[in-house]
Amino acid sequence: MTSTQTLPTFSFNTTAEEVGNVFADEIRGKTVLITGTSLKGIGFETARVIAKYAKLLIIAGYNEERLKLSEEGIKKETPTANIYRLTIDLSSLASVRKAAAEINALPDPLHVLINNAAATRTGFTLQLTADNIELQYATNHVGPWLLTNLLIPKLLSSSSPSSSGNTKPRIIFLSSDTHYWGPGVDFALLEDPTAPERKVEFDAFKTYWGTKCTPILTASEVTRRTGGRVAGFSLAPGMIFTGALEEPAVAEVLKAGGFLSAEGKPVEEHPWKTLEQGAATTMTAAFDTRFEDKGGAFLSDCNIKDAAAHSTDPATAEKLWTVTEKIVGEKFSFYS
């Protein structure tokens, strides 16, 4: 058992490896599911560290070939890692339901769910999924929300091995510091994306910022609706130069804002993190024993931080839950 009095202080510079080393005993024996684990991303770095200790690591993504490459990358360092590949398209409700059924059918328990995957930006014109949901809201909110709710019964029924006695399952939702930049969730776009005025009003970047408010609201509402039996956490991993930022339209915006140079390289005066540092807050949210009774919290740089007011309002969190239930056509109740 690791005494909280002896635990190190984590910060901006902390790496996922360092967090994993400290909480290795918390990870051992656990089954962890993480979405979005492509190479050169923070999801892969998170998965790489977890795989060193976990009893079973489930890596989930929409591309089977990428999942195979991720598994190979993990096993190159940890040959004994127990990996299960799960194919899921978070923009498709049918795919999410199929993937959840696959996980629920496994004999293995589930202790930690990490909703890491997201669509950074999907183009400058409004795009709808086959379920008539705006694509960014589908991938960044509705899909992860549905997956989470379909897996909560399994999480609640799984006894969690822990050297510290912490047995509460955790669900992690990745947000972003960009959630501070906009006005909050665009409920008009979420509820009625086919209205003619949506095409005229559509702003891809404001939409993305709005989708990054949903993890914060959902983490707190999941904690509330399970009576605290599940600890939901949201977090901002920090500014990390991943492949997604090299996409031309995104790069141009970051250049205009002074975050990238004319050559598309990170400008050093801004607080850029490495992949290793970027994955640290996810590891902290998932395994740091000091947060056992802090469900609903928002984390940044491995510590609790105040999120934007529009993303912490309980009424907004309840509204988002109710609206999303209508979108997926199913209600969920986990009150004990």
C-alpha angles and dihedrals in degrees: 000000000000113000114225087226090065099043117114124242111253124210147158092304097048115116130216088243091058092050091047092052092052095047100034091123090054091054097045114100094015132120112222129187119200128178125211105032103158117150117273092027133107090246091062092047090051091048092047092058096042091050090063091068113014123104089223131005119196113200115196132195143134097250117068093197091054090049090054091050090050092050090049090049092051095046092048086070099027109029092178094055113131105225130180118190117216121190113212136157105205091197090064121071090200092053091048092051092048092049092047091051089052092053093044089053093056115102090223120096123238120228107165131028117193115193097200104144121097143157108244095199131335105200137293095276126071112264125193128204125227086267091057094250123134105260100238093046089047094052100035100039122004096046096047090041092055093044090050094051094046090053100042094089089055091047091050093049095049117097107220119221111221135162090213096050093249106142104161113121116236133214118196125201120191114222128165141231085250088078086080092059102067139048095261135257115000098224093177090059093042096048101035111019094155096063109119093238091059092073091053095045097041117127113177095204096047087048091054091048089051093051089054090061091060097070091057094048093044095049092056094043094049089053091049096044093050091050090244093300087120120044112218119195133182126196149178110228093199133242108319128172102233130158090267091068091057091066103116099237093046092045092053092055092048090049090052090051092050095246094114129038122238086267091056096253125135113269106234099219089069118079100256118174130209119241088255092055093041093058094049097084091052089053091048093050091049101045115010106119092208089073097053093115097030098087113160093033126138116225135202128172088005093300137091113271136176113261124208114292093241089059097049101047109120093212091054091048091052092046092051090051093050093045091050092050088057092049094052093038096233137096124217128202125179103164111140 
